[in-house]
CSV table of C-alpha atoms in Angstrom, one decimal:
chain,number,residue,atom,x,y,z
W,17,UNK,CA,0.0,0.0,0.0
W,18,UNK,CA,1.8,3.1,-1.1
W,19,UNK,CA,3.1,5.8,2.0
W,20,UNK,CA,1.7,9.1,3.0
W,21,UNK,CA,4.8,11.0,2.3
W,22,UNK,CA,4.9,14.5,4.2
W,23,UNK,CA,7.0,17.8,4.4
W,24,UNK,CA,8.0,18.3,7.9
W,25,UNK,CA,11.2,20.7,7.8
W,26,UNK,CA,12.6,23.8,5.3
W,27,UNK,CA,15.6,25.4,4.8
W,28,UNK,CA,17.2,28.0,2.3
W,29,UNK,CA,19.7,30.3,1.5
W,30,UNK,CA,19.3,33.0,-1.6
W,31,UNK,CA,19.4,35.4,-3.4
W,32,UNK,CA,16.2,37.4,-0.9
W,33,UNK,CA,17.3,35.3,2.4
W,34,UNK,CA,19.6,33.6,4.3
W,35,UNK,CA,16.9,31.6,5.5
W,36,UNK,CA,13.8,29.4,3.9
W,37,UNK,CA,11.1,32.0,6.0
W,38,UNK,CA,13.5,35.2,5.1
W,39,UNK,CA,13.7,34.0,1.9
W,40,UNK,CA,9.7,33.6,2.0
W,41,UNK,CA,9.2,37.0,3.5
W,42,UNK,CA,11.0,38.5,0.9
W,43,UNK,CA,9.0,37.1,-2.1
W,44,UNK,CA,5.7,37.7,-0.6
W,45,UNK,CA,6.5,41.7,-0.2
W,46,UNK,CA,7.7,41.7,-4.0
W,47,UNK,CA,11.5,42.3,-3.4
W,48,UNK,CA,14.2,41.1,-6.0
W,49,UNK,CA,17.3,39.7,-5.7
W,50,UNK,CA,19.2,40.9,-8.7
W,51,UNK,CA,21.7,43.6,-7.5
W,52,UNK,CA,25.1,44.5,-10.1
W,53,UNK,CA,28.1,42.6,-9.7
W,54,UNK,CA,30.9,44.3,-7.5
W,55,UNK,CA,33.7,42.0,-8.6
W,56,UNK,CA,36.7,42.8,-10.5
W,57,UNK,CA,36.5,40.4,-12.8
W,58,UNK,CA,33.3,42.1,-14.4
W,59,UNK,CA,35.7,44.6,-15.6
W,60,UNK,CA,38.3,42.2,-15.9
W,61,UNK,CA,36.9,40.1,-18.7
W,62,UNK,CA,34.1,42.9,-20.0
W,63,UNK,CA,31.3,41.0,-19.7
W,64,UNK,CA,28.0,41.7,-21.0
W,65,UNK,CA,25.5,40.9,-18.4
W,66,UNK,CA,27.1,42.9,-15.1
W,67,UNK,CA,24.4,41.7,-12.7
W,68,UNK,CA,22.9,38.6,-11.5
W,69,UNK,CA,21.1,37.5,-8.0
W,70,UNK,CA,23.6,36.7,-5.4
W,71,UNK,CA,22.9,35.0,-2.3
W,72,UNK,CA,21.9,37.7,-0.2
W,73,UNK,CA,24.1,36.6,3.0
W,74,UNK,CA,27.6,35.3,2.7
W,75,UNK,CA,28.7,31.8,2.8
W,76,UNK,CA,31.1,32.9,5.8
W,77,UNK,CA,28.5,34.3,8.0
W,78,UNK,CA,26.6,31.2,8.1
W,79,UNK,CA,29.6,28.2,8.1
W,80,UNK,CA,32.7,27.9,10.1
W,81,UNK,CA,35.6,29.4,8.6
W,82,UNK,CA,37.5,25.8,8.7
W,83,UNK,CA,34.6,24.1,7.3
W,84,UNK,CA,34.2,26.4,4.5
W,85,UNK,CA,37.4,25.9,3.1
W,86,UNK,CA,37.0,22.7,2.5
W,87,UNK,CA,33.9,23.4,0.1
W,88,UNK,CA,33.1,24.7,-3.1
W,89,UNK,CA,30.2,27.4,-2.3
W,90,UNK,CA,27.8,24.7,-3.6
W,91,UNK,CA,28.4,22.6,-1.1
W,92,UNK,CA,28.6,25.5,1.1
W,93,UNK,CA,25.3,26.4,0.2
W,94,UNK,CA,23.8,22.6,0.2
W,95,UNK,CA,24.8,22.7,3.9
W,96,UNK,CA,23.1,25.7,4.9
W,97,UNK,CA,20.3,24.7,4.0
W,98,UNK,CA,20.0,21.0,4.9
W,99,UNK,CA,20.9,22.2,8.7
W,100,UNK,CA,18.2,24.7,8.8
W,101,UNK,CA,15.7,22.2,7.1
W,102,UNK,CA,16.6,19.4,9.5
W,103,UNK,CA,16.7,21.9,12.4
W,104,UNK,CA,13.0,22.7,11.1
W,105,UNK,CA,12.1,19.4,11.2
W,106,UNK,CA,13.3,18.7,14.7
W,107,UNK,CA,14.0,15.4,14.5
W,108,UNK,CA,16.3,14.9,17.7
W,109,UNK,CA,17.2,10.8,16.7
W,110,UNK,CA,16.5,8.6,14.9
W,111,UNK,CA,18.2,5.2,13.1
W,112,UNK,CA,20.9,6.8,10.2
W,113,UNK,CA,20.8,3.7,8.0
W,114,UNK,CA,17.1,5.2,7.4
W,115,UNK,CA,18.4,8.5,7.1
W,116,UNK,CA,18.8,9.0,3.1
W,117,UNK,CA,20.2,12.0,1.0
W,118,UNK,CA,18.6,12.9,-2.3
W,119,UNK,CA,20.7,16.2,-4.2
W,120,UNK,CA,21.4,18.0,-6.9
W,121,UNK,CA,22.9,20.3,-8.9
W,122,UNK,CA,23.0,21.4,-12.0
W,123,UNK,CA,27.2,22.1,-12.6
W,124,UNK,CA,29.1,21.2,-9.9
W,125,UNK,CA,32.3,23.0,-8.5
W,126,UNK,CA,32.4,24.9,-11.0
W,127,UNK,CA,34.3,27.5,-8.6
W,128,UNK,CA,36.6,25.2,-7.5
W,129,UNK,CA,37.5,23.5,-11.1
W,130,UNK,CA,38.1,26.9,-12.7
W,131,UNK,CA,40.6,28.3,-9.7
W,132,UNK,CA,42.1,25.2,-9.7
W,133,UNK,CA,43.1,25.5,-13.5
W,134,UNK,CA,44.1,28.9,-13.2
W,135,UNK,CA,46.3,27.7,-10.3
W,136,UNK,CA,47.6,25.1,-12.6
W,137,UNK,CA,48.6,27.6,-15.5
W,138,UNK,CA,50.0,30.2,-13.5
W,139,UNK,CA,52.0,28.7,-10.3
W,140,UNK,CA,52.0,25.0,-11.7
W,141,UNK,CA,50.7,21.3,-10.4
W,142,UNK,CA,52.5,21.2,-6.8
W,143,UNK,CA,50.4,24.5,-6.1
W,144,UNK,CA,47.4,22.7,-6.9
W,145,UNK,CA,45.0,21.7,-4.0
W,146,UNK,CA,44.6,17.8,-3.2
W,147,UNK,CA,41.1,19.0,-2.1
W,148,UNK,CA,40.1,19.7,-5.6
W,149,UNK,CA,38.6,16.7,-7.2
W,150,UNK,CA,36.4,16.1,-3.7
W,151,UNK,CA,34.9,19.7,-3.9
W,152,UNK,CA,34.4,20.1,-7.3
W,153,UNK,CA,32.7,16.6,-8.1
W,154,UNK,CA,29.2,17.1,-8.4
W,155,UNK,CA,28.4,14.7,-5.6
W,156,UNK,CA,29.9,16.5,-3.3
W,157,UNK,CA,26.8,18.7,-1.7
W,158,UNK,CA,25.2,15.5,-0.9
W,159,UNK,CA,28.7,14.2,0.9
W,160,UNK,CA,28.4,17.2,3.0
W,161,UNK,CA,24.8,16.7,3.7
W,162,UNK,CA,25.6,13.2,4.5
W,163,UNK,CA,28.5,13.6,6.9
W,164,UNK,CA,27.1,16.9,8.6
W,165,UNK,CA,24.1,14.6,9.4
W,166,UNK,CA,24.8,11.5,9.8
W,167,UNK,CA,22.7,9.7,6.9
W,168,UNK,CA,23.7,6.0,6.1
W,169,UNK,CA,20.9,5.0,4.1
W,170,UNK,CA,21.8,6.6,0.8
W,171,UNK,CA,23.6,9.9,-0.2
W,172,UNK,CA,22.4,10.4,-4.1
W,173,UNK,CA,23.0,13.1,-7.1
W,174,UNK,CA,21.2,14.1,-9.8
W,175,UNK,CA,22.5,16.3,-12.3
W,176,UNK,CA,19.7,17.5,-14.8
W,177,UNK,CA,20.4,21.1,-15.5
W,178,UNK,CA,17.7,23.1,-14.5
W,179,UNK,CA,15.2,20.1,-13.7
W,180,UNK,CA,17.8,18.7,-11.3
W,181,UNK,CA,16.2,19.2,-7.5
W,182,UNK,CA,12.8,18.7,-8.6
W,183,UNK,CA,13.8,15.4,-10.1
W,184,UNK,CA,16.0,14.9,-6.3
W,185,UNK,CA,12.9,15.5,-4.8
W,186,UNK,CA,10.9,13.1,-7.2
W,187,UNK,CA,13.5,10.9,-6.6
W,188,UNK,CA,13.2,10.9,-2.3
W,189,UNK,CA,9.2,10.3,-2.9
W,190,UNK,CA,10.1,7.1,-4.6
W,191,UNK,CA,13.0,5.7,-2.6
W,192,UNK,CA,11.1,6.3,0.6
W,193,UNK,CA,7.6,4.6,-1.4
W,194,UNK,CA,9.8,1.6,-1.9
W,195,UNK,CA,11.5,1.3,1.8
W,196,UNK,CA,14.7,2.7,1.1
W,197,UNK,CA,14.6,5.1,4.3
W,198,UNK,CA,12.0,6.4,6.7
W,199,UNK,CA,13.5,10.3,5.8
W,200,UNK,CA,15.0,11.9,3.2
W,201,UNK,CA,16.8,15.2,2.9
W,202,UNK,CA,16.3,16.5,-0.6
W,203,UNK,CA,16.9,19.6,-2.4
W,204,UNK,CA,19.6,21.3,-4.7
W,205,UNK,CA,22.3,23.9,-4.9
W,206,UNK,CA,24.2,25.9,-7.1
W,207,UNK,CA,26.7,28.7,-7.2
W,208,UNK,CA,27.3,29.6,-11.0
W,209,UNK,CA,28.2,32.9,-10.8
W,210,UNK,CA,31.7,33.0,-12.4
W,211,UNK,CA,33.1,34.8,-15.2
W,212,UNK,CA,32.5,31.8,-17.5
W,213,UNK,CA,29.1,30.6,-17.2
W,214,UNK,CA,28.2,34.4,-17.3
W,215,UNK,CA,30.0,34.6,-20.3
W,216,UNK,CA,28.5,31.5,-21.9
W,217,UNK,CA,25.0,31.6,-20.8
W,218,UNK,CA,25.1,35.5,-22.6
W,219,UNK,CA,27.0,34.1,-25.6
W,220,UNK,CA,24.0,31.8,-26.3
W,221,UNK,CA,21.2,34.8,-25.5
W,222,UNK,CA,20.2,33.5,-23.0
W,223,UNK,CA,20.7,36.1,-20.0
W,224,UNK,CA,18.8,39.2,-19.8
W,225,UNK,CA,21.2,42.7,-20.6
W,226,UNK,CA,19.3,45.1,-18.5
W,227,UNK,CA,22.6,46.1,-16.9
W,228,UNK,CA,20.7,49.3,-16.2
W,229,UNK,CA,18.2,48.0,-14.1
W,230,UNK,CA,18.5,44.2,-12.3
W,231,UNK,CA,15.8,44.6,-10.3
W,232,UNK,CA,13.4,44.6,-13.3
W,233,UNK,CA,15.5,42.7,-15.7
W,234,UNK,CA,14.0,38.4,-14.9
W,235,UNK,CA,10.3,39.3,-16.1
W,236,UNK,CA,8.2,35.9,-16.9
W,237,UNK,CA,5.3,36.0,-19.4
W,238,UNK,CA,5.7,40.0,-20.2
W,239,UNK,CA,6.0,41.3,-24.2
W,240,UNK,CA,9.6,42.6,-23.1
W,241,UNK,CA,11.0,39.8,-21.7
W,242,UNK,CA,15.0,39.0,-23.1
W,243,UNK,CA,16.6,36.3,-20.6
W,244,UNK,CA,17.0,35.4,-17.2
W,245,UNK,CA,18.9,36.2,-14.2
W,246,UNK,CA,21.4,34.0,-13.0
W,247,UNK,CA,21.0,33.0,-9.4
W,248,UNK,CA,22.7,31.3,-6.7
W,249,UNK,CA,21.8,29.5,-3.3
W,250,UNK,CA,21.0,26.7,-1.9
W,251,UNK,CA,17.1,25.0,-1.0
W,252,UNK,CA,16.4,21.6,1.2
W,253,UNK,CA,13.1,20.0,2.2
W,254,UNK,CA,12.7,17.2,5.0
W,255,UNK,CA,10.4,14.5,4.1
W,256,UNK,CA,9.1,11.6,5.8
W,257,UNK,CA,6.4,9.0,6.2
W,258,UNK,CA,3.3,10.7,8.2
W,259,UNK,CA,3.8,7.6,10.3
W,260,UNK,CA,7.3,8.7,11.1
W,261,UNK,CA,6.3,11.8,11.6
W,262,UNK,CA,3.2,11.6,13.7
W,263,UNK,CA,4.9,9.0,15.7
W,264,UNK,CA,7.7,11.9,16.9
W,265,UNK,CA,4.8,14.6,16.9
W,266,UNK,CA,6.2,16.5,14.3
W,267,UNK,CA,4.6,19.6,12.5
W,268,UNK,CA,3.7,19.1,9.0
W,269,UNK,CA,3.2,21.5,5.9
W,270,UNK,CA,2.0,19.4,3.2
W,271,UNK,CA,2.1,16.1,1.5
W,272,UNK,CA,4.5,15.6,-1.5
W,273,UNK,CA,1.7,13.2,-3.4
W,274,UNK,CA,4.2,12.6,-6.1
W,275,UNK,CA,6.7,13.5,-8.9
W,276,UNK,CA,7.4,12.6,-12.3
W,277,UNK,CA,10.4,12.9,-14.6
W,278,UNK,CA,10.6,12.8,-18.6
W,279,UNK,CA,11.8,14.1,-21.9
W,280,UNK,CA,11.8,15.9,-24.8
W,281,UNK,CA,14.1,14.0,-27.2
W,282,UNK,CA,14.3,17.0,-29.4
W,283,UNK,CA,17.2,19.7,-28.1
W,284,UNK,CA,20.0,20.2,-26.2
W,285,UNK,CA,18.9,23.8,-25.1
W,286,UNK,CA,15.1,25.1,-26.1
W,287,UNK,CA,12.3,23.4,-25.2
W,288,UNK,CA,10.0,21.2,-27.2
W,289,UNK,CA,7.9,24.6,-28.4
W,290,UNK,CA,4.9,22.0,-27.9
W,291,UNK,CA,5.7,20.8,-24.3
W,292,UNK,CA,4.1,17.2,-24.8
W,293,UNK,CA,6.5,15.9,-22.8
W,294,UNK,CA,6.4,18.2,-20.3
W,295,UNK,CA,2.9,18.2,-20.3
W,296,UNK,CA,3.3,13.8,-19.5
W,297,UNK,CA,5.3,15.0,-16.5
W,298,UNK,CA,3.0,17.0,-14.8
W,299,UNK,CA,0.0,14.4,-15.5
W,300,UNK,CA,2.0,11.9,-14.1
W,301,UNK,CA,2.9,14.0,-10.8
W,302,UNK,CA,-0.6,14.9,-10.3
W,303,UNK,CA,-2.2,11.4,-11.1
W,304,UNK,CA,0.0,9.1,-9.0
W,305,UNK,CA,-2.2,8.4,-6.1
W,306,UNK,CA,-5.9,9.4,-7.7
W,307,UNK,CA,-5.7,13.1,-8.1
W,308,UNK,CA,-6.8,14.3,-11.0
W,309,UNK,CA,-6.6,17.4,-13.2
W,310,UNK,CA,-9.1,19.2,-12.0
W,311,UNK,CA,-7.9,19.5,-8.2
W,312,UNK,CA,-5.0,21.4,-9.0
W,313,UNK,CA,-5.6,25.0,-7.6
W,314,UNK,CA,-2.2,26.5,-7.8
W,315,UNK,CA,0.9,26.0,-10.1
W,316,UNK,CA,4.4,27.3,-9.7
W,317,UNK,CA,5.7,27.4,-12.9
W,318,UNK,CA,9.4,26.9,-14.2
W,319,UNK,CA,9.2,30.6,-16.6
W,320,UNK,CA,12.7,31.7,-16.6
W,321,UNK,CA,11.9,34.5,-18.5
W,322,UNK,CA,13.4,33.2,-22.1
W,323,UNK,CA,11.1,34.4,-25.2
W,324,UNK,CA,10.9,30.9,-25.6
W,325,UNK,CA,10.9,28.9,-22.5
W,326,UNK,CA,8.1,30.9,-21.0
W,327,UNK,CA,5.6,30.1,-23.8
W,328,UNK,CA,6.7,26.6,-24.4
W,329,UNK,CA,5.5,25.9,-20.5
W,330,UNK,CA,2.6,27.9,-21.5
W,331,UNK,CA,1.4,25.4,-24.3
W,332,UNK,CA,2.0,22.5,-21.7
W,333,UNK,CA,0.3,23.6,-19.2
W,334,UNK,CA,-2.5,24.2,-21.7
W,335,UNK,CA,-2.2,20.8,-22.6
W,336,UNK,CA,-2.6,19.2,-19.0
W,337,UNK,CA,-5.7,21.7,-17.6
W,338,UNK,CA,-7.2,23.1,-21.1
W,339,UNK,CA,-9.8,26.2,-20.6
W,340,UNK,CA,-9.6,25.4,-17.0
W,341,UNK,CA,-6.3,26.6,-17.0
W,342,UNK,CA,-7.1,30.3,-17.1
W,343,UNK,CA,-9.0,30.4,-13.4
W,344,UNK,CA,-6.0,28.6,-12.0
W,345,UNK,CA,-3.3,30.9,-10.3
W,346,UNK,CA,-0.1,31.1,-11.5
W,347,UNK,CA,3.2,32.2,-9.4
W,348,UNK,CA,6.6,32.6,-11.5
W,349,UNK,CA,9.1,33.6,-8.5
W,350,UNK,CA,12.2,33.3,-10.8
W,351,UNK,CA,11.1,37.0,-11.2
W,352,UNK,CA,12.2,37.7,-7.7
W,353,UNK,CA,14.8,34.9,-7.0
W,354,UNK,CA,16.6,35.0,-10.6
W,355,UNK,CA,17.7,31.2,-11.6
W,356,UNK,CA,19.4,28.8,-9.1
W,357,UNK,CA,19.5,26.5,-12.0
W,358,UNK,CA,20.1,23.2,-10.4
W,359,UNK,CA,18.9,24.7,-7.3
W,360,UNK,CA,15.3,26.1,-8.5
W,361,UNK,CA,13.5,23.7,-8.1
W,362,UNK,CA,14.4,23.0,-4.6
W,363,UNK,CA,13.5,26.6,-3.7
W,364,UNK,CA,10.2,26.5,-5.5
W,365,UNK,CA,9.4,23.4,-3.9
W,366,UNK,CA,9.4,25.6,-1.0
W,367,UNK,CA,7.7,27.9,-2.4
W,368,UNK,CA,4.9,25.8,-3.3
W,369,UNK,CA,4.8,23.8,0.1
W,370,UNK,CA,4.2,27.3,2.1
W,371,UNK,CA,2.0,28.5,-0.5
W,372,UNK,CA,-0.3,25.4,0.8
W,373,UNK,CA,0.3,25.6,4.4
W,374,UNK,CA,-0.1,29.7,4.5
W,375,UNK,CA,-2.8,29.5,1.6
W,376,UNK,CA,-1.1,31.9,0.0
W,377,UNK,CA,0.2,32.4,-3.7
W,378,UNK,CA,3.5,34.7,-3.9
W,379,UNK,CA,3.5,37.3,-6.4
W,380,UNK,CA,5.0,37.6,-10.1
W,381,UNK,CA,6.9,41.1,-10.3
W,382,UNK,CA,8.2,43.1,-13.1
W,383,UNK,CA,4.8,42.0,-15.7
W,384,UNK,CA,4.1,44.7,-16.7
W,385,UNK,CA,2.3,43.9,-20.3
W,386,UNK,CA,1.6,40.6,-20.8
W,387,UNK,CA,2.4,38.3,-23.5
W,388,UNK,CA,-0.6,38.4,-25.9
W,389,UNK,CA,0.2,34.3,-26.8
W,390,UNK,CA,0.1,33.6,-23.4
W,391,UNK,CA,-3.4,33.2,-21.6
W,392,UNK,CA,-2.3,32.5,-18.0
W,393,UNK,CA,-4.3,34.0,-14.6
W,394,UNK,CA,-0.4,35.8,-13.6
W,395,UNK,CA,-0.8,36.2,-9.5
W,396,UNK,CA,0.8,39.8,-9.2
W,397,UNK,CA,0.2,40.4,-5.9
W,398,UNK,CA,-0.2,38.1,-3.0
W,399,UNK,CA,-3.0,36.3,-3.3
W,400,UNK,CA,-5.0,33.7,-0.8
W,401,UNK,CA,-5.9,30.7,-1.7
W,402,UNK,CA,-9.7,28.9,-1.3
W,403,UNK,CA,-10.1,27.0,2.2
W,404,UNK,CA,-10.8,23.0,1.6
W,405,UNK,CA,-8.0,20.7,-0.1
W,406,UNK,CA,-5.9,21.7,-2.2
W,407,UNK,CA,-3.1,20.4,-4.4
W,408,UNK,CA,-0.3,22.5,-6.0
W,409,UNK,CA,2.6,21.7,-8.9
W,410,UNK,CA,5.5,22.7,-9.2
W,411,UNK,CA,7.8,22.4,-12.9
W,412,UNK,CA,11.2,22.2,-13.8
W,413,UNK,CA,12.7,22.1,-17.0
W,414,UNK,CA,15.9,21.9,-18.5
W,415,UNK,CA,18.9,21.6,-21.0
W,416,UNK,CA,18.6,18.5,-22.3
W,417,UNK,CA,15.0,18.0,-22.6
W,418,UNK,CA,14.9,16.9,-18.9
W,419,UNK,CA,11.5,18.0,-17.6
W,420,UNK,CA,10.5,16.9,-13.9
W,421,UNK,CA,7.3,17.8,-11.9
W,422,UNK,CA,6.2,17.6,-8.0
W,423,UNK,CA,2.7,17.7,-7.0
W,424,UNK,CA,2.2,19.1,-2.9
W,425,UNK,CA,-1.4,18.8,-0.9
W,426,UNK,CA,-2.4,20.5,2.4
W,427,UNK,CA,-2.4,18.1,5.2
């Protein structure tokens, strides 16, 4: 008989919060968390796009200087906010071989492989860390997750670009369905914002060039819309059988009721324009345990703010919920948050979990004139929610073709 799977801790770090309730906070009242960079490099290398969402509290004010070293500021992020989530949860023991790990990212170290080479061309291989291949391996967040808390069930990665923690999270509702722990940590992290991947993601087109004006620049569904806003930070969720979890009296936000994973098979960067497959993912989220179509009330959409990402989610969603889809409210926090890219989804899933508990849809900022091709109900301001159950998505998509979906209920 399958498991009652529930949400019973949060935790965050980015670009509006050091914390998952700052972070929370922060969206709500309609802040951003695009600011210019300050770095020398900027200037160094001339790049294009000057601006991106940092993580609004330092690394270093939140870790111990020693432990920090030893981390690429993935990792550093992953453990933020897998303590805070598991300090959420309260759980004060419990048996660590069912104590599992599911994380992602969507690069890796990509800090700690690109100082590493410039060590090695400049000052040679003797200068080079022996630390290096452990921090920037992209299983290394989920080694620090694992060691800082003590989980010996599993410790597992996924790297799907920009789908990856929703698929983590997908992938903790079916390793505790079939046994493989009692509770998971999952989540994602990222922490992108180098000089390269700057450079690369603007070489494609794929960043926004509102140097002038960050705050406005990551703006999903409207006629003006040119990229999105690289972001950085970290997002975990605790979750557990309710068994588990009523059986230590813990405090619950939702129920994960499922997640789905699939893909495109048509690019390596855009989007199936007609979003079949993504439109198979979030059936398959929504259906798993007898929910249907119909009692979804609230969707937190991927919309990155790409001319042609936003509308490809647009026909999918169309797909899945038809004319219905126009009286159900839409949230696209990238707006606010910019892109964690392997970390989005975890800090969505958030999102979407306190948007149930709270009743509560966060706002979209910066539409100003909406898309005429898109015919979405755009939640601007925050909005409540209906009493009664309800049952929220959330979607992630990303290069590759990798789409991945998780579907949240109140409790």
């Amino acid at each position: 008989m399958p498991k009652k799977i529930v949400v019973t801790g949060i935790g965050a770090t980015s670009p509006l919060g050091g914390t998952a309730r700052e972070t929370w906070t922060a969206l709500l009242a309609g802040e951003s968390g695009a600011r210019p960079l300050t770095e020398d490099w900027v200037a160094q290398y001339e790049l294009p796009v000057t601006f991106a969402a940092s993580a609004k509290v330092p690394q270093e004010e939140q870790l111990e200087r020693v432990e920090a070293k030893r981390l690429d500021p993935g990792s550093q992020f992953a453990l933020i906010a897998a303590r805070e989530a598991w300090a959420d949860a309260g759980i004060e023991q419990m048996d660590p071989e069912r104590l599992g790990v599911d994380w992602s990212t969507g690069i890796g170290g990509v800090w700690t492989l690109l100082s590493a080479w410039d060590t090695l061309r400049e000052r040679g291989p003797r200068r080079v860390l022996p630390m290096t291949v452990p921090m920037l391996m992209p299983n290394a967040p989920a080694a620090a997750i694992e060691m800082s808390l003590g989980a010996r069930a599993f410790a597992r990665t996924v790297v799907s670009a920009c789908a990856s923690s929703t698929e983590s999270i997908a992938n903790a509702f079916d390793h505790i369905q079939q046994g493989f722990a009692d509770v998971v940590i999952a989540g994602g992290s990222e922490a992108a914002i180098h000089p390269l991947p700057l450079a690369s993601f603007a070489s494609m087109q794929a960043l926004s060039r509102r140097n002038d004006d960050p705050a406005t620049a990551s703006r999903p569904y409207d006629r003006t819309r040119d990229g999105f806003v690289l972001g950085e930070g970290g997002a975990a969720i605790i979750l557990e059988t309710e068994e588990h979890a009523l059986a230590r009296g813990a405090r619950i936000y939702a129920e994960l009721i499922g997640g789905a994973v699939t893909s495109d098979s048509y690019h390596i960067t855009a989007p199936d324009p007609e979003g079949s497959a993504a439109a198979r993912a979030m059936i398959a989220a929504i259906e798993t345990h007898g929910y249907s179509r119909a009692d979804v009330r609230h969707i937190n959409a991927h919309a990155t703010s790409t001319p042609v990402g936003d509308i490809a989610e647009y026909h999918a969603l169309h797909h899945v919920f038809g004319d219905r889809l126009s009286e159900i409210p839409v949230s696209a926090t990238k707006a606010s948050t910019g892109h964690l890219l392997g970390g989005a989804g975890g800090i969505e899933a958030i999102f979407t979990v306190l948007a149930l508990a709270e009743r509560t849809a966060p706002p979209t900022i910066n539409l100003n004139e909406m898309d005429p091709e898109i015919d979405l109900d755009v939640v601007r301001q925050p909005r409540a929610l209906p009493e009664g159950d309800l049952l929220a998505i959330s979607n992630s998509f990303g290069f590759g073709g990798h789409n991945a979906v998780v579907a949240f209920a109140t409790v």
